[in-house]
Amino acid sequence: MFDKILIANRGEIACRVIRTARRMGVATVAVYSDADAQALHVTIADEAVHIGASPVGESYLVAERIIDAAKRTGAQAIHPGYGFLSENPGFVDEVEAAGLVFIGPSARAIRAMGLKDAAKRLMEKAGVPVVPGYHGEGQEIVILATKAREIGYPVLIKARAGGGGKGMRKVDHPDDFAEALAAARREAKAAFGDDRVLVEKYVEKPRHIEVQVFGDNHGNVVHLYERDCSAQRRHQKVIEEAPAPGMTAAMREAMTEAAVKAARAIDYSGAGTIEFIVDASEGLRPDRFWFMEMNTRLQVEHPVTEMVIGVDLVEWQLRVASGERLPKSQDEISLSGHAFEARLYAEDAAKGFLPAIGTLHRLRFPDAAAGDASLRIETGVREGDAISPFYDPMIAKLVTHAPTRQAALAALSEALSHTEIAGSVVNTAFLAALATDSDFAAGNVDTGMIGRRQDALTAAEPVTAQHVAAAAVAASGLGVRLDAADPWAALAGYAHFQPLAKTVSLAHDGEEIAARLTVAANGNAQVAVDGASVAVPASGGRFATARWPGHVTVFSGAASHTFAVRDPFADAEAAAAGGDALRAPMPGLVKLARAAAGDSVVKGQPLLVLEAMKMEHTIAAPHDGVIEEIVPEGAQVTDGAVLVRFREEG
């Protein structure tokens, strides 16, 4: 076994590899760019090496710097994770030329599966079923269009290099073929530097089912059963599960046999995934699945396989790469229960899943699942970290496991409803809507389901008076949801003769909201919003909230609503500019008066110190002028009370 490995990746996969390596007693070296200098994977690794600027082309894709970092730190092997250089055969060659071990398949195996058309020709020779289509070298439009007619419309044009839905176009009619081909070629050229394509029969009700395979350097290959990854948006996976719903014994036997046959055809070693497209129009049938591609690396969704098989695939990777045999034979591998994985992204589902950035001012996950279910959180970020524009905006993966599919899905829904993220727009509500969709819950899913139901799945929960009330209470900080360890918390809502009252100014989706808040001595609050009165108990009520700079986020199950909080001091200053009175932005005690009646003051000059919300706030002159009246020190003022009156000019 290795003494030290370098992880040529970042984020949650780097953290995932580090966790297993540490358990095995293997030291780890992290690499990082400028943007990742304080990232979680950097802080938990045994060592870390800076490899360049934030763009991936200047850091994580620079093979020479990664190899140099491994040699300088004494690492014996490099784990590529997924993405970046993980399926780059040239990188494998360079790693091995440097006298290091690549924790993954051989460069030859990666090359064999790297181009979709060549891989499919290879699979045909190996006896693996392949989607009817044209995978030849001829790229003239007349050849491709002719083949499309022979295959029969609808057809799918696909880039021969790469994946992730890039360079892919569905064509329903011959008249649209030329335009779709040109668009696919442009996209493929931009994404992969290769504009060559293949043409395949479009499957009307496709399911994406893949088989996890594992080989060693002693000729052994096993499968670890299947995963269903049909829940996709823009050809990218959203929720994965294992095993596939509706899978029959005959279908599983045929599919896993084909997967092992595919891996053996290239003498595969390490973790790999054989992806199949399945025609589910008549259920799952052994004659209705076809090889799509092979991912010659660990997959993002590998945790669901680990949960139902009871193994650590990263440990298997390290053992196989160090020369050991597979830890288990095929007969020793069996399924247990059901698992789901949901990918939490910083993205705006309602705007076409537009990636987002932001600082994670609140990042809280449930500690555990209820009953027989278990919960696993895979993440590479912490509360306070920023989602960078340079990398994939994944925040975390929520993985649940239970004895049955229904229980595992219920656990996933529950976990999503107790996940709190504030500071960036996130897809939590979308994932929860998908998890509770009736067809998805029944296992009746195909790769086009999300696209067909996108409007319903991404519909925002309406903002109610209860949400506004919760936001107003959180923004005020008066006596609600305070730290129980604070000895002054019990007095936060205290007023000697009558309840404290103030107006809280909020904004949501461009709409200005004024909430009148009254807090009793016991901390209970009454909030008036648009004529409605909402009671919020001192315990905080039904909604969790998060206060962060200039904002409050209200969590309503898996949904969340973020309100901008108007700065009362800034608003008071703006409102008073040019006026004759300066009013208290909130109830408080005048701790100090720094000016007196008759004084001439200039804009910005400190006039009073107001103690409110357990903090001291300086009240400054909003404009030049002469003070006519000013409240004395020690005065208790209410929200909106006149603090300073200026002499009228002229």
PDB file of C-alpha atoms in Angstrom, residues 231-417:
ATOM      1  CA  ALA A 231     -33.454  12.079 -13.675  1.00  0.00           C
ATOM      2  CA  GLN A 232     -31.541  14.624 -15.754  1.00  0.00           C
ATOM      3  CA  ARG A 233     -31.758  18.255 -16.762  1.00  0.00           C
ATOM      4  CA  ARG A 234     -29.882  19.420 -19.847  1.00  0.00           C
ATOM      5  CA  HIS A 235     -28.427  15.887 -20.153  1.00  0.00           C
ATOM      6  CA  GLN A 236     -26.858  16.241 -16.708  1.00  0.00           C
ATOM      7  CA  LYS A 237     -27.747  14.045 -13.740  1.00  0.00           C
ATOM      8  CA  VAL A 238     -29.747  15.402 -10.821  1.00  0.00           C
ATOM      9  CA  ILE A 239     -30.854  12.490  -8.612  1.00  0.00           C
ATOM     10  CA  GLU A 240     -29.337   9.010  -8.940  1.00  0.00           C
ATOM     11  CA  GLU A 241     -30.401   5.788  -7.288  1.00  0.00           C
ATOM     12  CA  ALA A 242     -29.363   2.174  -6.856  1.00  0.00           C
ATOM     13  CA  PRO A 243     -30.645  -0.291  -7.762  1.00  0.00           C
ATOM     14  CA  ALA A 244     -32.703   0.764 -10.805  1.00  0.00           C
ATOM     15  CA  PRO A 245     -36.469   0.745 -10.158  1.00  0.00           C
ATOM     16  CA  GLY A 246     -38.352  -1.920 -12.073  1.00  0.00           C
ATOM     17  CA  MET A 247     -35.217  -3.923 -12.789  1.00  0.00           C
ATOM     18  CA  THR A 248     -35.964  -7.572 -13.567  1.00  0.00           C
ATOM     19  CA  ALA A 249     -33.631 -10.488 -12.923  1.00  0.00           C
ATOM     20  CA  ALA A 250     -33.323 -11.208 -16.653  1.00  0.00           C
ATOM     21  CA  MET A 251     -32.568  -7.575 -17.514  1.00  0.00           C
ATOM     22  CA  ARG A 252     -29.999  -7.272 -14.717  1.00  0.00           C
ATOM     23  CA  GLU A 253     -28.229 -10.457 -15.756  1.00  0.00           C
ATOM     24  CA  ALA A 254     -28.026  -9.346 -19.395  1.00  0.00           C
ATOM     25  CA  MET A 255     -26.897  -5.808 -18.558  1.00  0.00           C
ATOM     26  CA  THR A 256     -24.244  -6.716 -15.968  1.00  0.00           C
ATOM     27  CA  GLU A 257     -22.907  -9.466 -18.227  1.00  0.00           C
ATOM     28  CA  ALA A 258     -22.545  -6.927 -21.050  1.00  0.00           C
ATOM     29  CA  ALA A 259     -20.804  -4.482 -18.715  1.00  0.00           C
ATOM     30  CA  VAL A 260     -18.237  -7.038 -17.566  1.00  0.00           C
ATOM     31  CA  LYS A 261     -17.709  -8.090 -21.181  1.00  0.00           C
ATOM     32  CA  ALA A 262     -17.035  -4.436 -22.101  1.00  0.00           C
ATOM     33  CA  ALA A 263     -14.479  -4.036 -19.304  1.00  0.00           C
ATOM     34  CA  ARG A 264     -12.715  -7.281 -20.221  1.00  0.00           C
ATOM     35  CA  ALA A 265     -12.474  -6.182 -23.859  1.00  0.00           C
ATOM     36  CA  ILE A 266     -10.002  -3.465 -22.848  1.00  0.00           C
ATOM     37  CA  ASP A 267      -8.288  -5.291 -19.936  1.00  0.00           C
ATOM     38  CA  TYR A 268      -9.764  -2.747 -17.581  1.00  0.00           C
ATOM     39  CA  SER A 269      -8.251  -2.057 -14.153  1.00  0.00           C
ATOM     40  CA  GLY A 270      -9.769   0.203 -11.509  1.00  0.00           C
ATOM     41  CA  ALA A 271     -13.209   1.759 -11.125  1.00  0.00           C
ATOM     42  CA  GLY A 272     -15.264   2.313 -14.250  1.00  0.00           C
ATOM     43  CA  THR A 273     -18.851   2.761 -15.345  1.00  0.00           C
ATOM     44  CA  ILE A 274     -20.553   1.302 -18.395  1.00  0.00           C
ATOM     45  CA  GLU A 275     -23.471   3.556 -19.338  1.00  0.00           C
ATOM     46  CA  PHE A 276     -26.442   2.138 -21.202  1.00  0.00           C
ATOM     47  CA  ILE A 277     -29.398   3.789 -22.869  1.00  0.00           C
ATOM     48  CA  VAL A 278     -32.582   1.806 -22.261  1.00  0.00           C
ATOM     49  CA  ASP A 279     -35.860   1.907 -24.184  1.00  0.00           C
ATOM     50  CA  ALA A 280     -38.424   1.831 -21.368  1.00  0.00           C
ATOM     51  CA  SER A 281     -41.489   2.267 -23.582  1.00  0.00           C
ATOM     52  CA  GLU A 282     -42.510  -1.335 -22.816  1.00  0.00           C
ATOM     53  CA  GLY A 283     -40.819  -1.730 -19.440  1.00  0.00           C
ATOM     54  CA  LEU A 284     -37.292  -3.023 -18.906  1.00  0.00           C
ATOM     55  CA  ARG A 285     -36.535  -5.759 -21.430  1.00  0.00           C
ATOM     56  CA  PRO A 286     -33.234  -7.580 -22.011  1.00  0.00           C
ATOM     57  CA  ASP A 287     -33.337  -6.757 -25.744  1.00  0.00           C
ATOM     58  CA  ARG A 288     -33.914  -3.015 -25.249  1.00  0.00           C
ATOM     59  CA  PHE A 289     -30.654  -1.691 -23.832  1.00  0.00           C
ATOM     60  CA  TRP A 290     -27.575  -0.464 -25.689  1.00  0.00           C
ATOM     61  CA  PHE A 291     -24.054   0.630 -24.825  1.00  0.00           C
ATOM     62  CA  MET A 292     -23.741   4.414 -24.710  1.00  0.00           C
ATOM     63  CA  GLU A 293     -20.258   5.119 -23.327  1.00  0.00           C
ATOM     64  CA  MET A 294     -17.785   4.174 -20.627  1.00  0.00           C
ATOM     65  CA  ASN A 295     -16.538   6.530 -17.948  1.00  0.00           C
ATOM     66  CA  THR A 296     -13.017   5.402 -17.128  1.00  0.00           C
ATOM     67  CA  ARG A 297     -12.974   6.884 -13.625  1.00  0.00           C
ATOM     68  CA  LEU A 298     -14.904   7.066 -10.392  1.00  0.00           C
ATOM     69  CA  GLN A 299     -18.353   8.608 -10.878  1.00  0.00           C
ATOM     70  CA  VAL A 300     -19.940  11.498  -8.981  1.00  0.00           C
ATOM     71  CA  GLU A 301     -22.769   9.136  -8.041  1.00  0.00           C
ATOM     72  CA  HIS A 302     -20.563   6.315  -6.719  1.00  0.00           C
ATOM     73  CA  PRO A 303     -21.877   6.724  -3.111  1.00  0.00           C
ATOM     74  CA  VAL A 304     -25.226   5.104  -3.962  1.00  0.00           C
ATOM     75  CA  THR A 305     -23.382   1.965  -5.071  1.00  0.00           C
ATOM     76  CA  GLU A 306     -21.291   2.017  -1.909  1.00  0.00           C
ATOM     77  CA  MET A 307     -24.436   2.250   0.201  1.00  0.00           C
ATOM     78  CA  VAL A 308     -26.218  -0.739  -1.366  1.00  0.00           C
ATOM     79  CA  ILE A 309     -23.090  -2.909  -1.710  1.00  0.00           C
ATOM     80  CA  GLY A 310     -21.405  -2.013   1.585  1.00  0.00           C
ATOM     81  CA  VAL A 311     -17.942  -1.278   0.177  1.00  0.00           C
ATOM     82  CA  ASP A 312     -15.615   1.732  -0.116  1.00  0.00           C
ATOM     83  CA  LEU A 313     -14.793   2.165  -3.809  1.00  0.00           C
ATOM     84  CA  VAL A 314     -11.954   4.602  -3.111  1.00  0.00           C
ATOM     85  CA  GLU A 315     -10.335   1.981  -0.886  1.00  0.00           C
ATOM     86  CA  TRP A 316     -10.687  -0.522  -3.726  1.00  0.00           C
ATOM     87  CA  GLN A 317      -9.024   1.983  -6.067  1.00  0.00           C
ATOM     88  CA  LEU A 318      -6.037   2.381  -3.752  1.00  0.00           C
ATOM     89  CA  ARG A 319      -5.667  -1.355  -3.221  1.00  0.00           C
ATOM     90  CA  VAL A 320      -5.885  -2.234  -6.910  1.00  0.00           C
ATOM     91  CA  ALA A 321      -3.496   0.563  -7.926  1.00  0.00           C
ATOM     92  CA  SER A 322      -0.968  -0.660  -5.356  1.00  0.00           C
ATOM     93  CA  GLY A 323      -1.028  -4.109  -6.961  1.00  0.00           C
ATOM     94  CA  GLU A 324      -3.524  -5.974  -4.787  1.00  0.00           C
ATOM     95  CA  ARG A 325      -6.297  -8.191  -6.097  1.00  0.00           C
ATOM     96  CA  LEU A 326      -9.945  -7.167  -5.906  1.00  0.00           C
ATOM     97  CA  PRO A 327     -11.127  -7.378  -2.277  1.00  0.00           C
ATOM     98  CA  LYS A 328     -14.206  -9.423  -3.237  1.00  0.00           C
ATOM     99  CA  SER A 329     -15.209 -11.955  -5.878  1.00  0.00           C
ATOM    100  CA  GLN A 330     -18.464 -11.641  -7.796  1.00  0.00           C
ATOM    101  CA  ASP A 331     -20.164 -14.221  -5.570  1.00  0.00           C
ATOM    102  CA  GLU A 332     -19.353 -12.136  -2.487  1.00  0.00           C
ATOM    103  CA  ILE A 333     -21.037  -8.985  -3.830  1.00  0.00           C
ATOM    104  CA  SER A 334     -24.752  -8.577  -3.160  1.00  0.00           C
ATOM    105  CA  LEU A 335     -27.360  -5.837  -2.977  1.00  0.00           C
ATOM    106  CA  SER A 336     -28.814  -4.548   0.293  1.00  0.00           C
ATOM    107  CA  GLY A 337     -31.596  -1.975   0.387  1.00  0.00           C
ATOM    108  CA  HIS A 338     -31.967   1.128  -1.757  1.00  0.00           C
ATOM    109  CA  ALA A 339     -30.041   4.414  -1.984  1.00  0.00           C
ATOM    110  CA  PHE A 340     -30.586   7.877  -3.481  1.00  0.00           C
ATOM    111  CA  GLU A 341     -28.180  10.741  -4.142  1.00  0.00           C
ATOM    112  CA  ALA A 342     -29.317  14.321  -4.754  1.00  0.00           C
ATOM    113  CA  ARG A 343     -26.872  16.900  -6.111  1.00  0.00           C
ATOM    114  CA  LEU A 344     -27.174  20.242  -4.342  1.00  0.00           C
ATOM    115  CA  TYR A 345     -26.045  23.047  -6.616  1.00  0.00           C
ATOM    116  CA  ALA A 346     -25.789  26.805  -6.405  1.00  0.00           C
ATOM    117  CA  GLU A 347     -28.078  27.385  -9.362  1.00  0.00           C
ATOM    118  CA  ASP A 348     -31.366  29.041 -10.233  1.00  0.00           C
ATOM    119  CA  ALA A 349     -33.674  26.231 -11.326  1.00  0.00           C
ATOM    120  CA  ALA A 350     -36.410  28.681 -12.342  1.00  0.00           C
ATOM    121  CA  LYS A 351     -34.012  30.397 -14.756  1.00  0.00           C
ATOM    122  CA  GLY A 352     -32.988  27.324 -16.700  1.00  0.00           C
ATOM    123  CA  PHE A 353     -30.672  26.044 -13.945  1.00  0.00           C
ATOM    124  CA  LEU A 354     -28.406  29.047 -14.333  1.00  0.00           C
ATOM    125  CA  PRO A 355     -25.268  28.570 -12.188  1.00  0.00           C
ATOM    126  CA  ALA A 356     -24.930  30.967  -9.268  1.00  0.00           C
ATOM    127  CA  ILE A 357     -22.207  32.232  -6.963  1.00  0.00           C
ATOM    128  CA  GLY A 358     -22.244  33.656  -3.456  1.00  0.00           C
ATOM    129  CA  THR A 359     -20.993  33.216   0.083  1.00  0.00           C
ATOM    130  CA  LEU A 360     -22.529  30.411   2.126  1.00  0.00           C
ATOM    131  CA  HIS A 361     -23.533  32.476   5.146  1.00  0.00           C
ATOM    132  CA  ARG A 362     -25.661  29.563   6.344  1.00  0.00           C
ATOM    133  CA  LEU A 363     -24.895  25.918   5.545  1.00  0.00           C
ATOM    134  CA  ARG A 364     -26.656  23.411   7.756  1.00  0.00           C
ATOM    135  CA  PHE A 365     -27.543  19.789   7.078  1.00  0.00           C
ATOM    136  CA  PRO A 366     -29.574  17.380   9.216  1.00  0.00           C
ATOM    137  CA  ASP A 367     -27.446  15.224  11.493  1.00  0.00           C
ATOM    138  CA  ALA A 368     -29.102  11.914  10.687  1.00  0.00           C
ATOM    139  CA  ALA A 369     -32.076  10.234   9.046  1.00  0.00           C
ATOM    140  CA  ALA A 370     -34.982   8.795  11.005  1.00  0.00           C
ATOM    141  CA  GLY A 371     -35.822   5.158  11.569  1.00  0.00           C
ATOM    142  CA  ASP A 372     -33.999   2.506   9.553  1.00  0.00           C
ATOM    143  CA  ALA A 373     -32.682   5.057   7.049  1.00  0.00           C
ATOM    144  CA  SER A 374     -29.167   6.473   7.045  1.00  0.00           C
ATOM    145  CA  LEU A 375     -27.915   9.805   5.752  1.00  0.00           C
ATOM    146  CA  ARG A 376     -24.529  10.638   4.240  1.00  0.00           C
ATOM    147  CA  ILE A 377     -23.385  14.148   3.307  1.00  0.00           C
ATOM    148  CA  GLU A 378     -20.597  14.593   0.770  1.00  0.00           C
ATOM    149  CA  THR A 379     -19.355  18.170   0.576  1.00  0.00           C
ATOM    150  CA  GLY A 380     -16.243  20.198  -0.069  1.00  0.00           C
ATOM    151  CA  VAL A 381     -17.414  23.478   1.450  1.00  0.00           C
ATOM    152  CA  ARG A 382     -18.128  24.896   4.890  1.00  0.00           C
ATOM    153  CA  GLU A 383     -20.312  27.668   6.215  1.00  0.00           C
ATOM    154  CA  GLY A 384     -18.637  30.933   5.244  1.00  0.00           C
ATOM    155  CA  ASP A 385     -17.034  29.568   2.067  1.00  0.00           C
ATOM    156  CA  ALA A 386     -17.709  31.203  -1.281  1.00  0.00           C
ATOM    157  CA  ILE A 387     -19.059  29.511  -4.400  1.00  0.00           C
ATOM    158  CA  SER A 388     -16.512  30.489  -7.032  1.00  0.00           C
ATOM    159  CA  PRO A 389     -17.319  31.307 -10.666  1.00  0.00           C
ATOM    160  CA  PHE A 390     -14.263  29.287 -11.712  1.00  0.00           C
ATOM    161  CA  TYR A 391     -15.561  25.805 -10.872  1.00  0.00           C
ATOM    162  CA  ASP A 392     -18.616  23.572 -10.813  1.00  0.00           C
ATOM    163  CA  PRO A 393     -21.139  25.098  -8.373  1.00  0.00           C
ATOM    164  CA  MET A 394     -21.852  21.876  -6.481  1.00  0.00           C
ATOM    165  CA  ILE A 395     -22.391  22.468  -2.773  1.00  0.00           C
ATOM    166  CA  ALA A 396     -23.032  18.942  -1.560  1.00  0.00           C
ATOM    167  CA  LYS A 397     -24.465  15.530  -2.290  1.00  0.00           C
ATOM    168  CA  LEU A 398     -27.179  14.199   0.019  1.00  0.00           C
ATOM    169  CA  VAL A 399     -27.179  10.396   0.067  1.00  0.00           C
ATOM    170  CA  THR A 400     -29.799   8.297   1.822  1.00  0.00           C
ATOM    171  CA  HIS A 401     -30.106   4.541   2.296  1.00  0.00           C
ATOM    172  CA  ALA A 402     -32.948   2.440   3.648  1.00  0.00           C
ATOM    173  CA  PRO A 403     -34.288  -1.106   3.362  1.00  0.00           C
ATOM    174  CA  THR A 404     -36.810  -0.064   0.680  1.00  0.00           C
ATOM    175  CA  ARG A 405     -36.958   2.455  -2.142  1.00  0.00           C
ATOM    176  CA  GLN A 406     -39.943   4.190  -0.586  1.00  0.00           C
ATOM    177  CA  ALA A 407     -38.175   4.622   2.756  1.00  0.00           C
ATOM    178  CA  ALA A 408     -34.949   5.840   1.125  1.00  0.00           C
ATOM    179  CA  LEU A 409     -36.872   8.398  -0.951  1.00  0.00           C
ATOM    180  CA  ALA A 410     -38.803   9.576   2.111  1.00  0.00           C
ATOM    181  CA  ALA A 411     -35.499  10.018   3.942  1.00  0.00           C
ATOM    182  CA  LEU A 412     -34.159  12.077   1.028  1.00  0.00           C
ATOM    183  CA  SER A 413     -37.217  14.337   1.063  1.00  0.00           C
ATOM    184  CA  GLU A 414     -36.876  14.778   4.808  1.00  0.00           C
ATOM    185  CA  ALA A 415     -33.172  15.599   4.527  1.00  0.00           C
ATOM    186  CA  LEU A 416     -33.842  18.214   1.851  1.00  0.00           C
ATOM    187  CA  SER A 417     -36.556  19.818   3.974  1.00  0.00           C
TER     188      SER A 417
END
